[in-house]
PDB file of C-alpha atoms in Angstrom:
ATOM      1  CA  GLN H   1       0.213   0.031   0.003  1.00 87.00           C
ATOM      2  CA  VAL H   2       1.313   4.058  -0.054  1.00 94.00           C
ATOM      3  CA  GLN H   3       3.253   4.977   2.540  1.00 96.00           C
ATOM      4  CA  LEU H   4       4.437   8.673   3.144  1.00 97.00           C
ATOM      5  CA  VAL H   5       8.158   8.425   5.282  1.00 96.00           C
ATOM      6  CA  GLU H   6       9.079  11.598   6.740  1.00 96.00           C
ATOM      7  CA  SER H   7      12.240  13.115   8.247  1.00 97.00           C
ATOM      8  CA  GLY H   8      14.127  15.831   9.157  1.00 97.00           C
ATOM      9  CA  GLY H   9      12.585  17.208  12.029  1.00 97.00           C
ATOM     10  CA  ASP H  10      14.546  17.930  14.751  1.00 97.00           C
ATOM     11  CA  LEU H  11      15.210  20.914  17.685  1.00 98.00           C
ATOM     12  CA  VAL H  12      16.868  24.412  15.953  1.00 98.00           C
ATOM     13  CA  GLN H  13      17.421  28.011  17.544  1.00 97.00           C
ATOM     14  CA  PRO H  14      15.018  30.455  16.896  1.00 98.00           C
ATOM     15  CA  GLY H  15      16.488  32.151  13.373  1.00 98.00           C
ATOM     16  CA  GLY H  16      17.756  28.856  12.136  1.00 98.00           C
ATOM     17  CA  SER H  17      16.937  26.629   9.321  1.00 98.00           C
ATOM     18  CA  LEU H  18      15.967  23.057   8.679  1.00 98.00           C
ATOM     19  CA  GLY H  19      15.015  21.090   5.897  1.00 98.00           C
ATOM     20  CA  LEU H  20      12.219  18.428   5.538  1.00 98.00           C
ATOM     21  CA  SER H  21      11.760  15.456   3.695  1.00 98.00           C
ATOM     22  CA  CYS H  22       8.833  13.318   2.626  1.00 97.00           C
ATOM     23  CA  ALA H  23       9.313   9.720   0.109  1.00 96.00           C
ATOM     24  CA  ALA H  24       6.203   8.547  -0.723  1.00 95.00           C
ATOM     25  CA  SER H  25       6.044   4.405  -1.900  1.00 95.00           C
ATOM     26  CA  GLY H  26       4.026   2.165  -3.113  1.00 95.00           C
ATOM     27  CA  SER H  27       1.753   1.195  -5.572  1.00 93.00           C
ATOM     28  CA  ILE H  28       1.209   5.103  -6.809  1.00 94.00           C
ATOM     29  CA  PHE H  29       0.053   5.557 -10.321  1.00 92.00           C
ATOM     30  CA  SER H  30       0.288   9.406  -9.956  1.00 91.00           C
ATOM     31  CA  ILE H  31       0.767  12.055  -7.418  1.00 92.00           C
ATOM     32  CA  ILE H  32      -1.198  14.912  -8.036  1.00 93.00           C
ATOM     33  CA  THR H  33      -0.495  17.396  -5.373  1.00 96.00           C
ATOM     34  CA  MET H  34       1.587  17.531  -2.249  1.00 96.00           C
ATOM     35  CA  GLY H  35       1.776  19.380   0.932  1.00 98.00           C
ATOM     36  CA  TRP H  36       2.923  20.465   4.457  1.00 98.00           C
ATOM     37  CA  PHE H  37       0.276  20.261   7.124  1.00 98.00           C
ATOM     38  CA  ARG H  38       1.509  21.347  10.694  1.00 98.00           C
ATOM     39  CA  GLN H  39      -0.313  20.847  14.222  1.00 98.00           C
ATOM     40  CA  ALA H  40       0.806  22.247  17.138  1.00 97.00           C
ATOM     41  CA  PRO H  41      -0.645  20.859  20.961  1.00 94.00           C
ATOM     42  CA  GLY H  42      -4.091  22.271  21.637  1.00 95.00           C
ATOM     43  CA  LYS H  43      -4.051  23.818  18.046  1.00 96.00           C
ATOM     44  CA  GLN H  44      -5.841  22.604  14.559  1.00 97.00           C
ATOM     45  CA  ARG H  45      -3.777  21.584  12.020  1.00 97.00           C
ATOM     46  CA  GLU H  46      -3.039  24.372   9.440  1.00 98.00           C
ATOM     47  CA  LEU H  47      -1.882  24.303   5.820  1.00 98.00           C
ATOM     48  CA  VAL H  48       2.048  24.720   5.494  1.00 98.00           C
ATOM     49  CA  ALA H  49       2.398  24.668   1.681  1.00 98.00           C
ATOM     50  CA  THR H  50       1.644  23.217  -1.500  1.00 98.00           C
ATOM     51  CA  ILE H  51       3.006  22.008  -4.607  1.00 97.00           C
ATOM     52  CA  THR H  52       1.150  20.629  -7.687  1.00 94.00           C
ATOM     53  CA  SER H  53       2.510  17.837 -10.073  1.00 89.00           C
ATOM     54  CA  SER H  54       3.366  21.084 -12.276  1.00 91.00           C
ATOM     55  CA  GLY H  55       4.819  22.852  -9.385  1.00 93.00           C
ATOM     56  CA  ALA H  56       2.712  25.482  -8.531  1.00 96.00           C
ATOM     57  CA  THR H  57       3.143  26.449  -5.082  1.00 98.00           C
ATOM     58  CA  ASN H  58       1.041  27.960  -2.106  1.00 98.00           C
ATOM     59  CA  TYR H  59       1.762  29.038   0.801  1.00 98.00           C
ATOM     60  CA  ALA H  60       0.012  29.790   4.201  1.00 98.00           C
ATOM     61  CA  ASP H  61       0.777  33.907   5.064  1.00 98.00           C
ATOM     62  CA  SER H  62       3.065  32.665   8.696  1.00 98.00           C
ATOM     63  CA  VAL H  63       5.393  31.094   6.416  1.00 98.00           C
ATOM     64  CA  MET H  64       5.609  33.096   3.319  1.00 98.00           C
ATOM     65  CA  GLY H  65       9.316  34.562   2.204  1.00 98.00           C
ATOM     66  CA  ARG H  66      10.555  31.894   4.771  1.00 98.00           C
ATOM     67  CA  PHE H  67       9.912  28.824   3.442  1.00 98.00           C
ATOM     68  CA  THR H  68      10.167  27.014   0.452  1.00 98.00           C
ATOM     69  CA  ILE H  69       7.823  23.750  -1.113  1.00 98.00           C
ATOM     70  CA  SER H  70       9.654  21.539  -3.767  1.00 97.00           C
ATOM     71  CA  ARG H  71       9.196  18.428  -5.357  1.00 95.00           C
ATOM     72  CA  ASP H  72      11.017  15.794  -7.170  1.00 92.00           C
ATOM     73  CA  ASN H  73       8.762  14.190  -9.104  1.00 84.00           C
ATOM     74  CA  ALA H  74      11.029  11.389 -10.497  1.00 86.00           C
ATOM     75  CA  ASN H  75      11.204  10.250  -7.098  1.00 87.00           C
ATOM     76  CA  ASN H  76       7.798  11.405  -5.579  1.00 91.00           C
ATOM     77  CA  THR H  77       9.569  13.230  -2.846  1.00 95.00           C
ATOM     78  CA  LEU H  78       8.440  16.316  -0.922  1.00 97.00           C
ATOM     79  CA  TYR H  79      10.836  18.485   0.852  1.00 98.00           C
ATOM     80  CA  LEU H  80      10.434  21.411   3.013  1.00 98.00           C
ATOM     81  CA  GLN H  81      13.180  24.203   3.752  1.00 98.00           C
ATOM     82  CA  MET H  82      12.509  26.005   6.493  1.00 98.00           C
ATOM     83  CA  ASN H  83      14.376  29.552   7.265  1.00 98.00           C
ATOM     84  CA  SER H  84      14.252  31.921   9.694  1.00 98.00           C
ATOM     85  CA  LEU H  85      12.344  30.087  11.853  1.00 98.00           C
ATOM     86  CA  LYS H  86      10.435  31.358  14.792  1.00 98.00           C
ATOM     87  CA  PRO H  87       9.032  29.827  18.633  1.00 97.00           C
ATOM     88  CA  GLU H  88       5.706  29.537  16.376  1.00 96.00           C
ATOM     89  CA  ASP H  89       6.899  27.007  13.781  1.00 98.00           C
ATOM     90  CA  ALA H  90       7.343  24.576  16.239  1.00 98.00           C
ATOM     91  CA  ALA H  91       4.523  22.057  15.632  1.00 98.00           C
ATOM     92  CA  VAL H  92       4.175  18.026  14.386  1.00 98.00           C
ATOM     93  CA  TYR H  93       4.833  18.475  10.597  1.00 98.00           C
ATOM     94  CA  TYR H  94       2.695  16.054   8.042  1.00 98.00           C
ATOM     95  CA  CYS H  95       3.425  15.240   4.956  1.00 98.00           C
ATOM     96  CA  ASN H  96       0.467  15.036   2.395  1.00 97.00           C
ATOM     97  CA  ALA H  97       0.063  13.514  -0.896  1.00 97.00           C
ATOM     98  CA  ARG H  98      -3.244  13.419  -3.265  1.00 96.00           C
ATOM     99  CA  LEU H  99      -2.479  10.894  -5.267  1.00 94.00           C
ATOM    100  CA  ARG H 100      -4.264   7.934  -7.917  1.00 94.00           C
ATOM    101  CA  ALA H 101      -3.521   4.437  -6.370  1.00 93.00           C
ATOM    102  CA  PHE H 102      -3.810   1.767  -8.895  1.00 91.00           C
ATOM    103  CA  LYS H 103      -5.960   0.207  -6.525  1.00 90.00           C
ATOM    104  CA  TYR H 104      -8.828   3.148  -6.313  1.00 91.00           C
ATOM    105  CA  ALA H 105      -9.897   4.504  -9.871  1.00 91.00           C
ATOM    106  CA  ALA H 106      -9.991   7.973  -7.651  1.00 94.00           C
ATOM    107  CA  ALA H 107      -7.574  10.179  -5.901  1.00 95.00           C
ATOM    108  CA  ARG H 108      -7.613   9.998  -2.408  1.00 95.00           C
ATOM    109  CA  ASP H 109      -4.937  11.418   0.465  1.00 96.00           C
ATOM    110  CA  TYR H 110      -2.711  10.133   1.930  1.00 96.00           C
ATOM    111  CA  TRP H 111      -0.713  11.377   5.336  1.00 97.00           C
ATOM    112  CA  GLY H 112       2.808  10.811   6.785  1.00 98.00           C
ATOM    113  CA  GLN H 113       3.365  10.257  10.646  1.00 97.00           C
ATOM    114  CA  GLY H 114       4.638  13.521  11.346  1.00 97.00           C
ATOM    115  CA  THR H 115       7.305  14.571  12.435  1.00 98.00           C
ATOM    116  CA  GLN H 116       8.595  16.940  15.275  1.00 98.00           C
ATOM    117  CA  VAL H 117      10.148  20.457  14.674  1.00 98.00           C
ATOM    118  CA  THR H 118      11.195  22.059  18.007  1.00 98.00           C
ATOM    119  CA  VAL H 119      12.417  25.955  17.906  1.00 98.00           C
ATOM    120  CA  SER H 120      13.862  26.870  20.854  1.00 94.00           C
ATOM    121  CA  SER H 121      17.038  28.349  22.528  1.00 90.00           C
TER     122      SER H 121
END
């Protein structure tokens, strides 16, 4: 089955940088859109950034200019480069993929397990 595996979460200082990766594997026919979401304790999950198969991107206002989302279509891998990190960026970051699996006729959403990003001095 389809699996999303995230990596890169870590403890960083305010103003620091961190890169996240998400590799999609399994019986994938095509990936339509991939994105990053995050959820801090006591708060709802929110959109961070998305990217389509053609490379069109969308960012939350709170990360615009600081984060960069990209993808390697050949390897079904998603990236998030985070710069100028702030304490409010601390959260569990989740990888999302809207994709067509061979088993299903319609696209479905898949989620990674989440990776912890901590921003602290």
